[in-house]
Tab-separated table of C-alpha atoms in Angstrom:
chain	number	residue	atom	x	y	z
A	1	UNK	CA	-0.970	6.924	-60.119
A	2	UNK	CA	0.624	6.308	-56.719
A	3	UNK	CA	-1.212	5.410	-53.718
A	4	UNK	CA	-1.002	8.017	-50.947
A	5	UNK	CA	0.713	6.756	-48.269
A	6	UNK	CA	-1.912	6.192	-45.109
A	7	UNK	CA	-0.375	8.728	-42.166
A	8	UNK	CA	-0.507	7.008	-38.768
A	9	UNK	CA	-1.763	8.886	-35.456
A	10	UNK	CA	1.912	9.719	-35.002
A	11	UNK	CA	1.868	12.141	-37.794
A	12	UNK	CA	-1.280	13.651	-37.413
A	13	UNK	CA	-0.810	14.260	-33.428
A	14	UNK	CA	1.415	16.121	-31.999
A	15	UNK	CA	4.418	14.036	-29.618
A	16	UNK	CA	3.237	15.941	-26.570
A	17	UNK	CA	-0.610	15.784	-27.001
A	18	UNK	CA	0.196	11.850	-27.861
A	19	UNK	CA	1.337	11.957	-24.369
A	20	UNK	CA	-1.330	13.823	-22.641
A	21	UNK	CA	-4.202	11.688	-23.957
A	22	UNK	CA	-2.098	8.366	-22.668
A	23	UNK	CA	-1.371	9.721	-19.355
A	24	UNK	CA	-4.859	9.920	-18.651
A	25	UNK	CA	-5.883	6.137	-20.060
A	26	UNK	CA	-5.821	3.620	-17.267
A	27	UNK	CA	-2.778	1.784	-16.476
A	28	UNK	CA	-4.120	-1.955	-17.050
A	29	UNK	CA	-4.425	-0.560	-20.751
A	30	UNK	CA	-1.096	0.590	-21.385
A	31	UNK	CA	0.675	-2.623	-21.907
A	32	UNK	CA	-1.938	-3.302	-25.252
A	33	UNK	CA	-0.744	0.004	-26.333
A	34	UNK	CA	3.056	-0.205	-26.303
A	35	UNK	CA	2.542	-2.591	-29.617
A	36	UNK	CA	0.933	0.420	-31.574
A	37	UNK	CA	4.061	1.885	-32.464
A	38	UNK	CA	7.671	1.623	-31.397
A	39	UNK	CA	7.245	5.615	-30.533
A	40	UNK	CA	4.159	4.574	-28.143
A	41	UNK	CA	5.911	1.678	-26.856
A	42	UNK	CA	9.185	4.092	-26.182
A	43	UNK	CA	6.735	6.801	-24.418
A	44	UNK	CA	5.401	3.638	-22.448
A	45	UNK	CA	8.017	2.353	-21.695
A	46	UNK	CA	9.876	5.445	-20.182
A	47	UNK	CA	9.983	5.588	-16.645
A	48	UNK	CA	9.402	9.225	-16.091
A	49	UNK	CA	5.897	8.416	-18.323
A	50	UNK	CA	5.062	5.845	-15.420
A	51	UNK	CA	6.230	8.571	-12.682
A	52	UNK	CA	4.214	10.595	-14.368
A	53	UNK	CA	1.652	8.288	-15.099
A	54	UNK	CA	0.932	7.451	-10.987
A	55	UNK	CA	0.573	11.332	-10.218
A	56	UNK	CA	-1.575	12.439	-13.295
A	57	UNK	CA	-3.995	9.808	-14.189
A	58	UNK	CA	-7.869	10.448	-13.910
A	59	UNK	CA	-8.550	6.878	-13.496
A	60	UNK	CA	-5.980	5.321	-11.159
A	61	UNK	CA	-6.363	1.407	-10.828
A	62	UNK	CA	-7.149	0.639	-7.283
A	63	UNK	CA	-6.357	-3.386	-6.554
A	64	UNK	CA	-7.073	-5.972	-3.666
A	65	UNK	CA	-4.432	-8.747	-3.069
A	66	UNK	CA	-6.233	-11.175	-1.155
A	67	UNK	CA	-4.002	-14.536	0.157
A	68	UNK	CA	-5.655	-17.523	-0.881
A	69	UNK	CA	-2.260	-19.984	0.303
A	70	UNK	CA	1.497	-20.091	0.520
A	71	UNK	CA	1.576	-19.866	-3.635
A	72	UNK	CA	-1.959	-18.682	-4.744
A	73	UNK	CA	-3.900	-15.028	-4.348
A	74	UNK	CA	-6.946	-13.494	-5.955
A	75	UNK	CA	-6.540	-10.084	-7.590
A	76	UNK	CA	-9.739	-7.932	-7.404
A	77	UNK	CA	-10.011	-5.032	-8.742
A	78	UNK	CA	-12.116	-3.007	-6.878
A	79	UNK	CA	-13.710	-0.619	-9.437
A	80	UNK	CA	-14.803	-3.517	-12.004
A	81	UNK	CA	-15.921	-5.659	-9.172
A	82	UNK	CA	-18.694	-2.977	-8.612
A	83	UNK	CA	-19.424	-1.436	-12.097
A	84	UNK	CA	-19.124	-5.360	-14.018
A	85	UNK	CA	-21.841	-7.774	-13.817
A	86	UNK	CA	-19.905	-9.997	-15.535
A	87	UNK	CA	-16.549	-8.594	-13.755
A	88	UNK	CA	-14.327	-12.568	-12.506
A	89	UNK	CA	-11.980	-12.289	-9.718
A	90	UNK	CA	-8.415	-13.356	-11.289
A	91	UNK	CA	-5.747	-15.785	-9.631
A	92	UNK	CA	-2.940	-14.517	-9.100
A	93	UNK	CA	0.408	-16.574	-8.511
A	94	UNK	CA	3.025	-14.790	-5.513
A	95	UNK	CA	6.897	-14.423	-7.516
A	96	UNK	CA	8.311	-17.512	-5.994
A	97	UNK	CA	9.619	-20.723	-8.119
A	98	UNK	CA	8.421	-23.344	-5.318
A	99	UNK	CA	6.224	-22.723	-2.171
A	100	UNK	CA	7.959	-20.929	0.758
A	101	UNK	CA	9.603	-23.271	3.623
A	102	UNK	CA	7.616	-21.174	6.008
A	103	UNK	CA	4.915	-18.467	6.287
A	104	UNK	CA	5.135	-15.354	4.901
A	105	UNK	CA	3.076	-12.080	5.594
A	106	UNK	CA	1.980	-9.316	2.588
A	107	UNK	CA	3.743	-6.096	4.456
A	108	UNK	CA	1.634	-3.381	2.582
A	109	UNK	CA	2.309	-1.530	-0.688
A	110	UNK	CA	3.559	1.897	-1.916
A	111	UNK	CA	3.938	3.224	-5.277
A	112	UNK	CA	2.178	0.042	-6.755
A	113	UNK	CA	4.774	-2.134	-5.200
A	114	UNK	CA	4.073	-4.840	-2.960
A	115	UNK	CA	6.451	-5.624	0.132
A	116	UNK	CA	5.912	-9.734	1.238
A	117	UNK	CA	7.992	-10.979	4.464
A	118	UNK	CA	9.206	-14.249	5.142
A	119	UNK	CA	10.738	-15.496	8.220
A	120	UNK	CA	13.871	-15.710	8.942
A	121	UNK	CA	15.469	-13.345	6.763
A	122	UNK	CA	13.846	-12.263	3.695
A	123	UNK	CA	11.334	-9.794	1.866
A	124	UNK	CA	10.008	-9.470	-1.704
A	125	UNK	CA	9.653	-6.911	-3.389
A	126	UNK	CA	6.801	-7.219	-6.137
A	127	UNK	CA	5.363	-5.094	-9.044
A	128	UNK	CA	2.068	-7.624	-9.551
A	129	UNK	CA	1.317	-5.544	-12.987
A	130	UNK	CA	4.406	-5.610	-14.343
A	131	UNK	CA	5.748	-9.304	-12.629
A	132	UNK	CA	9.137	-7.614	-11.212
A	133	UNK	CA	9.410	-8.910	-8.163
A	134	UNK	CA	13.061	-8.672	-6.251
A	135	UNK	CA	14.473	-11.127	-3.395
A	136	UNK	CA	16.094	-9.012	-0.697
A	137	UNK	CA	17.933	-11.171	1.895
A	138	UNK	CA	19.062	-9.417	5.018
A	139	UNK	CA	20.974	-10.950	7.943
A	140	UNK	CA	19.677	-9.993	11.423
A	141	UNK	CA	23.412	-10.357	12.769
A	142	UNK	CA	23.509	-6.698	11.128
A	143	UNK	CA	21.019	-5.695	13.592
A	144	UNK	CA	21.802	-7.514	17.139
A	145	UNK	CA	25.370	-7.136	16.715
A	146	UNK	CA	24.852	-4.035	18.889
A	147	UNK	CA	22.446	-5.560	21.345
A	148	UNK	CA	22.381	-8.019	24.380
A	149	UNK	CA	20.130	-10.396	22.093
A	150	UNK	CA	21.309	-13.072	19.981
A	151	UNK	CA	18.282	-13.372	17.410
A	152	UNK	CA	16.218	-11.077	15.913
A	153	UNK	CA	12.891	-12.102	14.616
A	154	UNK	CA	10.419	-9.790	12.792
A	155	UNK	CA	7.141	-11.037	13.928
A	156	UNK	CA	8.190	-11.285	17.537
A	157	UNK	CA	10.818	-8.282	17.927
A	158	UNK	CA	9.240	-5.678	15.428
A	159	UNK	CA	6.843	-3.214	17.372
A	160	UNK	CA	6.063	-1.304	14.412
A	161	UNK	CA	6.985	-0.989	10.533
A	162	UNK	CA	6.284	0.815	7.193
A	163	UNK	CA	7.224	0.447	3.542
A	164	UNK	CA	7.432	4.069	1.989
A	165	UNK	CA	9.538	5.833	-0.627
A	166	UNK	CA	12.179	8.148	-0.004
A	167	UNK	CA	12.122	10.714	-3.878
A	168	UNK	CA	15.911	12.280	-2.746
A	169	UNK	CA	17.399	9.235	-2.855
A	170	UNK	CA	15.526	7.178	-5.225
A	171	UNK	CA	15.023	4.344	-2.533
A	172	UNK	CA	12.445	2.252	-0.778
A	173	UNK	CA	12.608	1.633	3.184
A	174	UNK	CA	11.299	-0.472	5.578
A	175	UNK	CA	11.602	1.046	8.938
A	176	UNK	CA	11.290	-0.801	11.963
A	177	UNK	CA	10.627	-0.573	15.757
A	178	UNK	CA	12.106	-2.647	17.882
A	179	UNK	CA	12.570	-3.979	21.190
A	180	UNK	CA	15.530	-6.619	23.020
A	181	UNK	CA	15.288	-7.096	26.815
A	182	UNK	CA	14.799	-3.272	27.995
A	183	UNK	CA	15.862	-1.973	24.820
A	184	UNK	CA	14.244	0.009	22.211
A	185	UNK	CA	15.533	0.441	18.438
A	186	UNK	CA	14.841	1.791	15.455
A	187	UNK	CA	16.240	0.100	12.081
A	188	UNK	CA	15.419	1.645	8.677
A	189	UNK	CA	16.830	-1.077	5.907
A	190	UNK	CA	17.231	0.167	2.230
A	191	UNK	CA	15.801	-1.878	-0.553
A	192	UNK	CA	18.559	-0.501	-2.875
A	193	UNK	CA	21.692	-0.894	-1.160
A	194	UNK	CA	20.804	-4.324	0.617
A	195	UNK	CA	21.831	-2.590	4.089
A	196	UNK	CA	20.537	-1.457	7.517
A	197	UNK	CA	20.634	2.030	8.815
A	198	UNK	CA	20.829	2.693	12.653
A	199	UNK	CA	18.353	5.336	13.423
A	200	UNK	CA	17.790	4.638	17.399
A	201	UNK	CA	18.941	8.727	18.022
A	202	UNK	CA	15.194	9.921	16.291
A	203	UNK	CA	12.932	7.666	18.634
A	204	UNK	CA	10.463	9.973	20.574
A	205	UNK	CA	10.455	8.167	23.602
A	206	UNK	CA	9.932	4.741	24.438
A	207	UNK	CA	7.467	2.902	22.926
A	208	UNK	CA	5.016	0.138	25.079
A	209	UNK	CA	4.730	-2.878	22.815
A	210	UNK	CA	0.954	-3.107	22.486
A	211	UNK	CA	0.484	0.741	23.298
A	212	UNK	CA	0.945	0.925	18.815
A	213	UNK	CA	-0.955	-0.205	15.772
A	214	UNK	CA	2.090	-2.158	14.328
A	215	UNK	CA	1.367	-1.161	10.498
A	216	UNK	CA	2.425	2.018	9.153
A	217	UNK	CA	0.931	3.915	6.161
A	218	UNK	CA	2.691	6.061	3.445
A	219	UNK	CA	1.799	9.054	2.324
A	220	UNK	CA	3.661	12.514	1.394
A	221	UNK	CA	6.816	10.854	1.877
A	222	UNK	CA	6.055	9.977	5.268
A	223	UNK	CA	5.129	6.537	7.190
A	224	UNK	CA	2.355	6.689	9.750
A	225	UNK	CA	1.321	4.857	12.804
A	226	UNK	CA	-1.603	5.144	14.915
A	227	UNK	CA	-0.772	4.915	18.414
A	228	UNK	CA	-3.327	3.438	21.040
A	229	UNK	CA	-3.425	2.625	24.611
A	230	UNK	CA	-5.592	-0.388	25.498
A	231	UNK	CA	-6.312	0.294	29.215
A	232	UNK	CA	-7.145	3.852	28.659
A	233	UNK	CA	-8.828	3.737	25.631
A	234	UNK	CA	-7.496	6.664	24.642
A	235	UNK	CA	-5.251	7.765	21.236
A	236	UNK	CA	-2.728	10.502	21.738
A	237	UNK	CA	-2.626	10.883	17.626
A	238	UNK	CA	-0.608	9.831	14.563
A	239	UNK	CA	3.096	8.900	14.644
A	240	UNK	CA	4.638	10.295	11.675
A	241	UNK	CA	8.136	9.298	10.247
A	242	UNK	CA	9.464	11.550	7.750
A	243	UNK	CA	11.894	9.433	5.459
A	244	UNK	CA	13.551	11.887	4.053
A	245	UNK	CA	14.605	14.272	7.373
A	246	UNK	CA	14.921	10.811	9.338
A	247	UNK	CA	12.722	12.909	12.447
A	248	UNK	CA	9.423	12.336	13.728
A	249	UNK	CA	6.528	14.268	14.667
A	250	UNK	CA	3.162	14.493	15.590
A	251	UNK	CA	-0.487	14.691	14.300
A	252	UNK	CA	-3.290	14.873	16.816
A	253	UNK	CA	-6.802	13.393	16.560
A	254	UNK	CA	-10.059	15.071	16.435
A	255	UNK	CA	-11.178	16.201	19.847
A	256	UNK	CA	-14.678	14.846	18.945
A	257	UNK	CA	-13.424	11.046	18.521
A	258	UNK	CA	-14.659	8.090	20.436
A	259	UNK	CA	-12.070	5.748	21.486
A	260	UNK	CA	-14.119	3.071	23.112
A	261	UNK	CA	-11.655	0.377	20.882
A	262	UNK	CA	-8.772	0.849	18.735
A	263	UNK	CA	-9.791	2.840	15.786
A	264	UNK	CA	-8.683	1.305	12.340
A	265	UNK	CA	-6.304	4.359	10.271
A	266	UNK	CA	-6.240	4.252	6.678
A	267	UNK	CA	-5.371	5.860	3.264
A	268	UNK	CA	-8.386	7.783	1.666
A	269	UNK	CA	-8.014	9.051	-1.654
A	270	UNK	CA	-4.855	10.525	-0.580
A	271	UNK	CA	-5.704	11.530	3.303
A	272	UNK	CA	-4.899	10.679	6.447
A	273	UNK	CA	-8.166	8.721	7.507
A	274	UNK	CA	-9.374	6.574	10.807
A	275	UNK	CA	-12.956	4.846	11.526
A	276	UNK	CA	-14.591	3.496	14.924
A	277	UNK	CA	-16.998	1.909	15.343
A	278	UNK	CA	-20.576	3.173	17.268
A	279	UNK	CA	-22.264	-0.339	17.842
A	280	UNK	CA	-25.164	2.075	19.859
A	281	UNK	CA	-26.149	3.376	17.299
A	282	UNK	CA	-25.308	0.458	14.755
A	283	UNK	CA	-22.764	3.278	12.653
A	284	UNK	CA	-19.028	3.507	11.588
A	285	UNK	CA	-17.835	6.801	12.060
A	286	UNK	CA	-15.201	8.001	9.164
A	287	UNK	CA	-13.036	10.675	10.163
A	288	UNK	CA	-11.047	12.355	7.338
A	289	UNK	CA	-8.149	14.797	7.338
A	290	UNK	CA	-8.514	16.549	3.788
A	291	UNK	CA	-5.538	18.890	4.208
A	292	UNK	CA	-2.727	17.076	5.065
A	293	UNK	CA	-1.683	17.651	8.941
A	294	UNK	CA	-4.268	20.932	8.881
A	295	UNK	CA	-6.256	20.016	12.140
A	296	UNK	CA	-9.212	21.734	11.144
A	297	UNK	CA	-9.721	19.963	8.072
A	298	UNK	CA	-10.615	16.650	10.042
A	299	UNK	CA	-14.219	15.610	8.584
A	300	UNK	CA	-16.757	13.192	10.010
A	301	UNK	CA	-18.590	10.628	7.494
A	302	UNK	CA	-21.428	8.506	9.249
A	303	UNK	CA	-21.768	4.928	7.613
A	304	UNK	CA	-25.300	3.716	8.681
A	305	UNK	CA	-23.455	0.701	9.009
A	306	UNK	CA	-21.379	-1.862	11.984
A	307	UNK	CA	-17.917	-2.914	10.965
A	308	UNK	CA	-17.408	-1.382	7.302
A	309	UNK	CA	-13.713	-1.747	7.015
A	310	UNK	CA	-12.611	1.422	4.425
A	311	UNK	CA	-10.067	0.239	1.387
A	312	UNK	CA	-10.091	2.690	-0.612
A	313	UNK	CA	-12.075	5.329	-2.837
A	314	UNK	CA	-13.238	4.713	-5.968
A	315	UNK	CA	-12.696	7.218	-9.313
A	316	UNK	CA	-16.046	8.338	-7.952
A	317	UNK	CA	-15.053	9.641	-4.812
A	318	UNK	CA	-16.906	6.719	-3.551
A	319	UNK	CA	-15.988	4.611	-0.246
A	320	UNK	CA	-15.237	1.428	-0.959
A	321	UNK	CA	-14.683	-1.665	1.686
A	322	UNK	CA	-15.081	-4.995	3.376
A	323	UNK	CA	-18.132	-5.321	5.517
A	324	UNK	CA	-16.435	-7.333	8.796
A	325	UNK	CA	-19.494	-8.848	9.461
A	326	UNK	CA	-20.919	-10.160	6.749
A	327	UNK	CA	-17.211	-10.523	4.683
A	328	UNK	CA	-18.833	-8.724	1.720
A	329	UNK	CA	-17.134	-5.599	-0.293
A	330	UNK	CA	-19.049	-2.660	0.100
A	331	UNK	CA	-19.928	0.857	-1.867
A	332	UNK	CA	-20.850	3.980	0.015
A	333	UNK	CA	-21.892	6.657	-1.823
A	334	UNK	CA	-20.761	9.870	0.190
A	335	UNK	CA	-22.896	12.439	-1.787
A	336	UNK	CA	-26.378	10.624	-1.580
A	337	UNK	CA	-25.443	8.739	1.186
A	338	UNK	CA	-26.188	4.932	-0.421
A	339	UNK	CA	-24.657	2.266	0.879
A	340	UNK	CA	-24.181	-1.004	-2.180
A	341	UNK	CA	-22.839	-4.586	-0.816
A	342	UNK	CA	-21.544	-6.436	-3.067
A	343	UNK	CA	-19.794	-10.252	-3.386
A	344	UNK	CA	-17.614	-11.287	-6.072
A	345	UNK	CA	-18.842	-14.224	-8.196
A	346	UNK	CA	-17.015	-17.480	-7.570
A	347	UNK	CA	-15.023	-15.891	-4.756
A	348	UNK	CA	-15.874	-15.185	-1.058
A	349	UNK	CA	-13.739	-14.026	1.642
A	350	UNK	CA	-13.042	-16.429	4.267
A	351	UNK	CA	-11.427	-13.866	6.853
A	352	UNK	CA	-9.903	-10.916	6.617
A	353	UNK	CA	-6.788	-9.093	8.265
A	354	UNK	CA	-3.852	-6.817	6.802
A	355	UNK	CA	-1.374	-9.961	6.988
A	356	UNK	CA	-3.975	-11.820	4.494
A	357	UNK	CA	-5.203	-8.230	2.375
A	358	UNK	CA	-3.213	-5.971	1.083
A	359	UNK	CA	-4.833	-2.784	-1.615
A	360	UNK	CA	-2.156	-1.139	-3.653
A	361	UNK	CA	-2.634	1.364	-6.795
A	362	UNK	CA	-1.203	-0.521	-10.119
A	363	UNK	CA	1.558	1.394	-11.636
A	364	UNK	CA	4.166	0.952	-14.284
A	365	UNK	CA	7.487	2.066	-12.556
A	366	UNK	CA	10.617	0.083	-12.618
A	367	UNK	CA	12.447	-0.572	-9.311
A	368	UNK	CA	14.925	1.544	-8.424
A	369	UNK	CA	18.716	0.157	-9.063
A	370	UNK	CA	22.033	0.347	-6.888
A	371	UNK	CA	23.507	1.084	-10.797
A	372	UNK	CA	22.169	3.428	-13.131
A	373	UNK	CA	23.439	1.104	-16.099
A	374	UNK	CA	21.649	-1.693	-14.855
A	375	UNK	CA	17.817	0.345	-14.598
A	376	UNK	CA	17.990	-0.239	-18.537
A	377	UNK	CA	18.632	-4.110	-18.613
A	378	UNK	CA	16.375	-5.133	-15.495
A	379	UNK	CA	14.376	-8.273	-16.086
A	380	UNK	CA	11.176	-9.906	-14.904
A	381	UNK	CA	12.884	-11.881	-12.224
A	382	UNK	CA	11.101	-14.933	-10.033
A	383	UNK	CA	12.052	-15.917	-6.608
């Protein structure tokens, strides 16, 4: 009597359900699962699953880069950290072949990319999940050919920047503010085509050097800067860069906010988000947009708390961050207002700024390619 052949959980499922059920499993899983089944590892492996994947998933993967040298970083990720007693912080290795000749500064993330810089004329661009990572040289002659200067150097000519994504055209940007002698620019360079785009004609008006929190944030395919006047303490809002219209615009601050010092402005769980800090009262005062740029929807969170530094929000809705003060992570619980500190075993921060810290949300897409033949033969490639 034959045996009856054992079905796998490709015939018994349905293809789309198959899909359903692993769009919702977190990403640090997937790679295990590609080797089920060259149909699973084909779903996987698709990059309109990870597209997909990044939008749809209950349980994103929220991650801390934190710069332990020129070569080394530890990777924490930030749910485990809190819900593992046993949870290890990992070392992580930055995609380059030998140490860097000079400094280099972690830019920000978007899309579960990572964007390094290092002087004179080069960025990264990283996938730490994956290990893509992508040398982009640049020359700065492309820039002050049309200016009075003679050198252009990001940490001392850029007055502001942001990494975002622009969906029409498939292509990441930085965009930069600049300024040589009395003049003021503004350079957007494309990650995919290697080139520099001239876009001084959508500047608002000029910009004071330290009237601007340098760092912009993306979200809703837009890059946003908080802007910040030191002598008058005083915000007039968020500048917003719209990547794919090339314009700017506008979003002003709750009327109720304290500007006594710069506020920090952050990414919440998908909102607009800024914090200041009430050191009469010993509190950190969260405001949070929940609709974006609908000015009534700005919401006030009190942290019984000095100096909690927001990262990012847990699966739980939770507030997670890094306590300045005392350099521990931290866990505020919104709904019964419970605040957890926390410190990683075998790890301890030492300091901590954006140029050393970077959070990003792990993803599986591929980097967009100048050739459409060539998205199906990239390679892990090191620096």
């Amino acid at each position: 009597m034959e045996e009856k052949k054992q079905k796998s959980i490709n015939d018994i499922l349905p293809l789309d359900l198959i899909q359903r059920i692993l769009l919702r499993i977190p990403v640090k899983h997937l790679g295990r699962l590609k080797c089920v089944s060259k149909l699973w590892h084909s779903l996987i492996s698709d990059p309109d699953f990870a597209e997909s994947h990044l939008h749809l998933s209950l349980a994103s993967t929220n991650a801390c880069i934190y710069k332990k040298n020129s070569t080394e970083a530890y990777l924490i990720h930030l749910e485990e950290a809190f819900n593992d007693k046993n949870y290890k912080v990992r070392e992580l290795s930055f995609p380059f072949k030998k140490p860097p000749p000079s400094e280099f500064r972690l830019m920000g993330s978007c899309r579960g990319f990572v964007l390094l810089h290092q002087e004179p004329h080069f960025f990264v661009v990283w996938n730490p999940l994956t290990g893509f990572s992508k040398r982009v040289s640049y020359s700065w002659l492309d820039i002050v050919h049309r200016t009075k200067g003679r050198y252009f150097r990001f940490s001392g000519n850029a007055m502001l920047y942001g990494f975002g994504y622009d969906a029409t055209l498939d292509d990441y940007l930085l965009v930069i503010a600049w300024k040589d002698s009395n003049c003021q620019l503004l350079d957007c360079f494309s990650l995919k085509t290697n080139s520099w785009i001239n876009l001084d004609a959508a500047l608002p008006k000029p910009l004071v050097l330290m009237e601007w929190r340098s760092r912009g944030l993306f979200l809703n395919g837009s890059i946003h800067w908080l802007s910040y006047y030191l002598e008058k303490h005083h915000s007039d809002g968020l500048l917003v860069f719209d990547l794919k219209e090339r314009s700017f615009s506008k979003i002003s601050l709750p009327e109720q906010l304290e500007m006594r010092d710069a506020a920090t402005f952050f990414i919440l769980g998908g909102c607009l988000a800024l914090c200041s800090q009430d050191y009469v009262g010993c509190k950190t005062h969260i405001w949070v947009m929940k609709e974006y740029k609908v000015y009534s929807s700005w919401t006030l969170y009190v942290i019984p708390c000095l100096e909690f530094e927001p990262l990012c929000l847990s699966n739980d809705r939770d507030v997670v961050a890094v306590i300045y003060r005392s350099l521990k992570f931290a866990k505020y619980n919104l709904r019964e207002e419970l605040l957890r500190r926390f410190r990683c075993p075998l790890f301890r921060l030492q300091t901590f700024n954006w140029t050393w810290c970077t959070v990003y949300t792990e993803s599986l897409l591929p980097f967009p390619s100048n050739s459409k033949h060539k998205d199906k033969k990239k390679k892990k490639n090191a620096i």
